[in-house]
C-alpha positions as semicolon CSV with decimal commas, in nm:
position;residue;x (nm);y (nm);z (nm)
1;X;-7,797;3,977;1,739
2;X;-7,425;4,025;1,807
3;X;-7,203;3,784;1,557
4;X;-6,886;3,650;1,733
5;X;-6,573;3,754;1,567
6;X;-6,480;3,412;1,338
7;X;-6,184;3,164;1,469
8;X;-5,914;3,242;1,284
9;X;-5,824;2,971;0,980
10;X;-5,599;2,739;1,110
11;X;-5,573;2,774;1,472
12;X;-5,670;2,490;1,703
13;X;-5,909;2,595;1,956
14;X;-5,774;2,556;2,314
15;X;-5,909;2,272;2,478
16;X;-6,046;2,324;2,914
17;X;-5,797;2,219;3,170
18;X;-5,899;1,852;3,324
19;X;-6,091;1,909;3,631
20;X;-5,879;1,911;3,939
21;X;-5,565;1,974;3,771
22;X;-5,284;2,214;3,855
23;X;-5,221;2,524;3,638
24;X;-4,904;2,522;3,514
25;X;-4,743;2,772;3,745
26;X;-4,898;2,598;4,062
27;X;-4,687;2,235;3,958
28;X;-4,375;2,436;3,879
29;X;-4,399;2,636;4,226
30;X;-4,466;2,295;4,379
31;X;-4,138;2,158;4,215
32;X;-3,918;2,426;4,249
33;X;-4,043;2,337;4,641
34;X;-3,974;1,997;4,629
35;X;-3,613;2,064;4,485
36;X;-3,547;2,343;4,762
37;X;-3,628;2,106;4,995
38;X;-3,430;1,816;4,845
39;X;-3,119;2,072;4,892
40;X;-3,173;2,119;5,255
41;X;-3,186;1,767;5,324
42;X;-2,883;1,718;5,082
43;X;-2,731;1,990;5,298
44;X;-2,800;1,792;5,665
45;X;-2,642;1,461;5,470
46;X;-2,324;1,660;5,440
47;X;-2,315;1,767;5,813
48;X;-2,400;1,401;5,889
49;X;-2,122;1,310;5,678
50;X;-1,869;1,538;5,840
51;X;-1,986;1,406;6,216
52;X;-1,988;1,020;6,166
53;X;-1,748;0,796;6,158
54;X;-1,535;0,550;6,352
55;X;-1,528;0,834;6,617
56;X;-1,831;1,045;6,623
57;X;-1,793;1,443;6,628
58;X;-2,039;1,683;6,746
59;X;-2,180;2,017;6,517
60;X;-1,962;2,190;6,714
61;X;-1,603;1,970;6,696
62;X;-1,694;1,947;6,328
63;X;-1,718;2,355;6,313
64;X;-1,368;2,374;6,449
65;X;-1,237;2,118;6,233
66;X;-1,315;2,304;5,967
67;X;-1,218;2,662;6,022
68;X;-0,987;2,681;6,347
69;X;-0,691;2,493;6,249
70;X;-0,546;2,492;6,634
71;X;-0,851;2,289;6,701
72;X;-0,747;1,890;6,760
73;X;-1,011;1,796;6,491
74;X;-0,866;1,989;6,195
75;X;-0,711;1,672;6,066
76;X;-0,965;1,464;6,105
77;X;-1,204;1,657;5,920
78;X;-0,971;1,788;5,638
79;X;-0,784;1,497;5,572
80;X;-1,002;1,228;5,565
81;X;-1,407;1,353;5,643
82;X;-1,407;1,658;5,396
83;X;-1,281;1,491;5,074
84;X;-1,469;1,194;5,144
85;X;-1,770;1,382;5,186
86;X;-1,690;1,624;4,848
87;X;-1,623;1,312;4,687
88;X;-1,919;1,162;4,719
89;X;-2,123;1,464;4,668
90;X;-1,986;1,475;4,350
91;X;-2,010;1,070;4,256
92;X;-2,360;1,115;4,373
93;X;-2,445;1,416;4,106
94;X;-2,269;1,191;3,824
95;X;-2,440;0,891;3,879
96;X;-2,742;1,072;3,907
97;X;-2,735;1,234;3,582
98;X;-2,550;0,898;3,421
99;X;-2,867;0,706;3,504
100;X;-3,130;1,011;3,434
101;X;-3,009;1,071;3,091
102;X;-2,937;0,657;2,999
103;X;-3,355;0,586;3,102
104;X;-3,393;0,877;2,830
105;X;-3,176;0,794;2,553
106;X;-3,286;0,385;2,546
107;X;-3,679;0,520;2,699
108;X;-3,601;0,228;2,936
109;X;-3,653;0,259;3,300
110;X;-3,455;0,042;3,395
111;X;-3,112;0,126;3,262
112;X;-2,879;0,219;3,495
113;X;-2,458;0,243;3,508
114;X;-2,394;-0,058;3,666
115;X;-2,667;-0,286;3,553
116;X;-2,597;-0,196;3,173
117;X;-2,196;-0,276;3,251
118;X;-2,095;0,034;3,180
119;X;-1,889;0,087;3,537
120;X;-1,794;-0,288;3,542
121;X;-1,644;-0,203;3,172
122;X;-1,463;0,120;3,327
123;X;-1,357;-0,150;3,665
124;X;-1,214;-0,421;3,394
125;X;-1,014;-0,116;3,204
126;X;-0,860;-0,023;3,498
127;X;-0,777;-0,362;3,628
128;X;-0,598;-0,456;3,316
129;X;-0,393;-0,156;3,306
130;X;-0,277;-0,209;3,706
131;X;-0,210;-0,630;3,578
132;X;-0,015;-0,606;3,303
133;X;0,061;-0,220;3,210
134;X;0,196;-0,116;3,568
135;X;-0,045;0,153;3,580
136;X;-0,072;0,379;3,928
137;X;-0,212;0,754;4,002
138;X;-0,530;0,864;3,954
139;X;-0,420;0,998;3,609
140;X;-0,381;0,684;3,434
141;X;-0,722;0,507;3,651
142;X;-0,911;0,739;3,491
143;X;-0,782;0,751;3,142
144;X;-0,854;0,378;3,101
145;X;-1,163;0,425;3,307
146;X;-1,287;0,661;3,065
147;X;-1,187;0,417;2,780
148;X;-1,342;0,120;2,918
149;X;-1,681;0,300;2,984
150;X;-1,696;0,421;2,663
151;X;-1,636;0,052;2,505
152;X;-1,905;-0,080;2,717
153;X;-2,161;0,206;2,616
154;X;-2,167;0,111;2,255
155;X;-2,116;-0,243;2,292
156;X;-2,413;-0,245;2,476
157;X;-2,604;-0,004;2,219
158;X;-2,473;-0,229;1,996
159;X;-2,580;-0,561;2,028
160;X;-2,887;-0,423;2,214
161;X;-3,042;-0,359;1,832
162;X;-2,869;0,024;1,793
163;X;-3,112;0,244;1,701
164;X;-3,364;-0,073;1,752
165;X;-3,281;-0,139;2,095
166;X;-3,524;-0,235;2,317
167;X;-3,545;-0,211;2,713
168;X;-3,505;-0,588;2,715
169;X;-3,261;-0,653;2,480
170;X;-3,046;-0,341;2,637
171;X;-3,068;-0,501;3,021
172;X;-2,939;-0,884;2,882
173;X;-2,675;-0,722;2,653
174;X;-2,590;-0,508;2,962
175;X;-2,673;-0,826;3,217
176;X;-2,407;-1,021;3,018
177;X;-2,119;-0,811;2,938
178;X;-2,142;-0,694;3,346
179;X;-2,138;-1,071;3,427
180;X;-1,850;-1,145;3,159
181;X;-1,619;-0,826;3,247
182;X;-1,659;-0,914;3,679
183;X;-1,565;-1,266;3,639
184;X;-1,274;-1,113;3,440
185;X;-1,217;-0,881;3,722
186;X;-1,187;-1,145;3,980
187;X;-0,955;-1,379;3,762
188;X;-0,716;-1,124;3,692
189;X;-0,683;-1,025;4,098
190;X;-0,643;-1,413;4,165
191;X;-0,361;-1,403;3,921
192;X;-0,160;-1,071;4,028
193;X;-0,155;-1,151;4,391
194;X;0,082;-0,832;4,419
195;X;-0,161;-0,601;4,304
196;X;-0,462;-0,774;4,487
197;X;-0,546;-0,439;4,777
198;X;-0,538;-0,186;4,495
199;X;-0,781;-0,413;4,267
200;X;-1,002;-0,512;4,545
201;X;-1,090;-0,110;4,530
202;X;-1,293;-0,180;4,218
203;X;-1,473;-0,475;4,255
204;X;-1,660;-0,328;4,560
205;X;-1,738;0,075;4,543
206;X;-1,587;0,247;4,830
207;X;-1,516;0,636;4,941
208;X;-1,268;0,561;5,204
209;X;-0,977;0,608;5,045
210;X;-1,059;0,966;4,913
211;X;-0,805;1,230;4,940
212;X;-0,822;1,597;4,866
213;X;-0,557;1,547;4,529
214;X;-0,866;1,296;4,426
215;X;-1,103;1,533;4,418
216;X;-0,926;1,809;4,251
217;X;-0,830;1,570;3,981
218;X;-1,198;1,433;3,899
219;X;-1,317;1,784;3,913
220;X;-1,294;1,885;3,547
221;X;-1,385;1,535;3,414
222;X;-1,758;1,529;3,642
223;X;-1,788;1,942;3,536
224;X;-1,763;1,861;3,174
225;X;-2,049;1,551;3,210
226;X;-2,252;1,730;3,446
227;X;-2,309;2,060;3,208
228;X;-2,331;1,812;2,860
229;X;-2,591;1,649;3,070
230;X;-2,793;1,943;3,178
231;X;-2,738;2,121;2,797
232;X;-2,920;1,746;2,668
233;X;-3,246;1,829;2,884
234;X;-3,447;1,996;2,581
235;X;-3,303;1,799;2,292
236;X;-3,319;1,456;2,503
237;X;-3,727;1,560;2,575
238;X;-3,798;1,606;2,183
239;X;-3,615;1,267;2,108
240;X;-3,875;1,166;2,354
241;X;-4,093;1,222;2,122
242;X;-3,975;1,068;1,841
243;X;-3,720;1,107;1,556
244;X;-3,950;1,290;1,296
245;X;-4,117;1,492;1,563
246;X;-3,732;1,615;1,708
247;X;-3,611;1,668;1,364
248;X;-3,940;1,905;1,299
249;X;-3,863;2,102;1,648
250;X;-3,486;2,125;1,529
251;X;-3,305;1,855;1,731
252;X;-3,081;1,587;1,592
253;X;-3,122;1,292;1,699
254;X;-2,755;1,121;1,573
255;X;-2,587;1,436;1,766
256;X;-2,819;1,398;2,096
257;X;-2,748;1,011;2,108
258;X;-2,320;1,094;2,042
259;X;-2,378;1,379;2,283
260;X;-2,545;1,110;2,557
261;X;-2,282;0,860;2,531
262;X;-2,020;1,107;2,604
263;X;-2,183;1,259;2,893
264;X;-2,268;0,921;3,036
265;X;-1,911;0,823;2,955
266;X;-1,757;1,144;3,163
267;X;-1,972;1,114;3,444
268;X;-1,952;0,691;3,519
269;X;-1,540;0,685;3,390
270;X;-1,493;0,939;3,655
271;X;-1,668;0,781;3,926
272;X;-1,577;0,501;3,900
273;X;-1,220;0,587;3,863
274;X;-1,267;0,781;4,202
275;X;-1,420;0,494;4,403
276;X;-1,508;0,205;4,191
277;X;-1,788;0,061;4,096
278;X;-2,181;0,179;4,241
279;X;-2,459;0,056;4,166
280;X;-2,793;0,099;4,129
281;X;-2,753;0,431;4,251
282;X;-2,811;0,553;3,872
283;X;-3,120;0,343;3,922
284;X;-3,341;0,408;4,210
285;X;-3,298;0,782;4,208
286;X;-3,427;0,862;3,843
287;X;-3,703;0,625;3,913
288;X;-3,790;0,767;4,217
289;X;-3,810;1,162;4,089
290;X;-3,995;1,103;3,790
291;X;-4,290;0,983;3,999
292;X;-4,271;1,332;4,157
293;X;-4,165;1,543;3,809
294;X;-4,288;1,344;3,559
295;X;-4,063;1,245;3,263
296;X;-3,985;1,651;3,156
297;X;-3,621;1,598;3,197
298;X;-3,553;2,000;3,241
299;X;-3,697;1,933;3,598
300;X;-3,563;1,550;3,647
301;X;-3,211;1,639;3,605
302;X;-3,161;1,901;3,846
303;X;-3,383;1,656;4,124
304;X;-3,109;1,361;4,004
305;X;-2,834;1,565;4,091
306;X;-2,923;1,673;4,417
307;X;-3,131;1,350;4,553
308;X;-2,858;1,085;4,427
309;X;-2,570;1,275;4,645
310;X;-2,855;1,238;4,913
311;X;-2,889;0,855;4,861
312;X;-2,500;0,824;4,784
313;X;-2,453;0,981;5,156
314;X;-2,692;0,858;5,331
315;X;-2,594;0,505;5,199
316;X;-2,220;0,573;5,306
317;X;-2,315;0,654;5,659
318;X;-2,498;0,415;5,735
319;X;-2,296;0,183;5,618
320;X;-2,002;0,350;5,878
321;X;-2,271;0,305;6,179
322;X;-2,392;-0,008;6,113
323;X;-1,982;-0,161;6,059
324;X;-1,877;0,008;6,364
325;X;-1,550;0,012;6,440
326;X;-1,498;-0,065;6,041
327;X;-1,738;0,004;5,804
328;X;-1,958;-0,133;5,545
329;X;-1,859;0,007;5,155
330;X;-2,101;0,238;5,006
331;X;-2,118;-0,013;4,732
332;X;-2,251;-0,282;4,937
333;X;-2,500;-0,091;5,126
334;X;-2,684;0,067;4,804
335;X;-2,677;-0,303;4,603
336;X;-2,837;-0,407;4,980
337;X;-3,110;-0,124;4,905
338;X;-3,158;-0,137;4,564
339;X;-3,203;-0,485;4,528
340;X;-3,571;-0,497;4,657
341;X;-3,606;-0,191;4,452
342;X;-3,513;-0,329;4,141
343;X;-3,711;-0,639;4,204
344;X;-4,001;-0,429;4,286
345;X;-3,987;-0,218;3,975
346;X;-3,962;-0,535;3,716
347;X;-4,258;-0,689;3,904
348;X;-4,456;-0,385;3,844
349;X;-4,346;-0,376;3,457
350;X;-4,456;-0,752;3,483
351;X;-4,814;-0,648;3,608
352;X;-4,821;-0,386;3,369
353;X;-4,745;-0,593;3,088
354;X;-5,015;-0,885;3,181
């Protein structure tokens, strides 16, 4: 009788894949799919983008607006559709990633930019410096944009428990500070009549005011959160499992949550900055693509980034259709859409919970 060879001392014999499940190769072919797919839609949001507006274009005006500068829609398109359209592609990624790698760092689903206060802190910094510091430009919006944001993220952190936090501490430290730093908001436009049209901007989030100088200027500040985002994906998954367990794969978890709040800090004080406060944007679409990627944020982060540009879009468009011959803000049409969503979420949680 032939002996098998002996298992070797120490190694942990490999247990049968479940029945019915994917091989590893099949669900990453699926997702990388799934994410080529999510660009071509992403892709047919910018065209969409480009055509509608108070006066409709067709593919082919829009063509000619962009590359034959003799045509009669050249300034249409460059001066007011294109960096509209960039600019939200770009407040799209950040809030994206904002809200993808804030659900990681507090393991709370339902953190998100706005509803933690983090854009109503970067809104109240900005406010304050246009009241009573005479502050104008882009430049000096998004330096105390940046500095309010950061505030908020570890005042929140803070009283949420720090490293104790939990989901529901986190949303009422977040609930309150975003209820506390709007009503602040709103007194300070009543009192500075003058300055009331430039601080309406950030109390509702709007793209209609982009211009091409807006872009270039937020550029560097989104590039610089989008890649510390992206670089968190491994380290952010081992804090996932848990501080011993990240420390024993090499990650640390004090640098990963600095690293976090400086990526989240980037990506909403630039943002908002750019066209005031969004919301639940951060929310919905993190929620939405872990149900297709699970929570492995090396694949969530690259969906974020392309489906919350999608959302931001499609959101903005809309909302220029359905306020025809104005328009309805971006900001009001996503709160409008992720309302339900939020309220279906926490009723889930609820049933979870019981």
């Amino acid at each position: 009788m032939i002996k098998s060879p002996p298992a070797r001392r120490g190694a942990a014999a490999e247990p049968p894949p479940p029945a019915g499940s994917r091989p590893p190769g099949s669900r990453n072919a699926l997702r990388s799919a799934g994410l080529a797919g999510a660009v071509a839609v992403l892709f047919v949001l910018l065209l969409l983008s480009l055509g509608f507006g108070a006066r409709s274009l067709s593919a082919g005006q829009v063509w000619d607006g962009l590359f034959d500068s003799t045509s009669p829609t050249w300034a249409v398109v460059h001066e007011m559709r294109l960096p509209r359209t960039l600019l939200g592609l770009l407040i799209g990624v950040a809030l994206g990633l904002a809200g993808a790698v804030m659900q990681a760092l507090t393991r709370n689903p339902l953190a998100d930019p706005g509803l933690l206060g983090i854009n109503a802190g970067a809104s109240a910094a900005v406010v304050t410096g246009i009241t009573f510091l005479g502050v104008t430009g882009f430049t000096g919006y998004v330096g105390f944009a940046m500095v309010g944001a950061a505030a908020v993220s570890v005042l929140v952190y803070t009283i949420g428990g720090g490293r104790g936090a939990t989901p529901a501490r986190l949303a009422l430290a977040g609930a309150a500070l975003n209820a506390a730093l709007f009503s602040y908001v709103n007194a300070a436009m009543i009192m500075d009549s003058a300055s009331l049209e430039r601080m309406r901007f950030w109390t509702v989030g709007s793209l209609a005011t982009a211009r091409t100088d807006t872009v270039v200027q937020v550029l560097p500040w989104m590039a610089a959160g989008v890649l510390t985002a992206l670089a968190l994906a491994r380290p952010l998954n081992a804090l996932a499992l848990g501080e011993d367990q990240a420390r024993a794969l090499g990650s640390r978890p004090e640098r990963v949550r600095i690293a976090s709040i400086v990526a989240i800090t980037l990506l909403c004080g630039a943002a908002t900055a750019a066209a005031g406060p969004i919301v639940f944007v951060g929310l919905m679409v993190p929620h939405l693509v872990r149900a297709v990627t699970g929570p492995d944020l090396r694949w969530m982060l690259p969906y974020c980034a392309v489906l919350a540009p999608v959302l931001l879009l499609g959101s903005d468009v809309l909302g220029r259709l359905l306020g025809r011959p104005g328009e309805l803000q971006v900001g009001v049409v996503t709160a409008v859409l992720g309302g339900p969503l939020f309220l279906y979420i926490l009723r889930r949680r609820k049933v979870a919970a019981v």
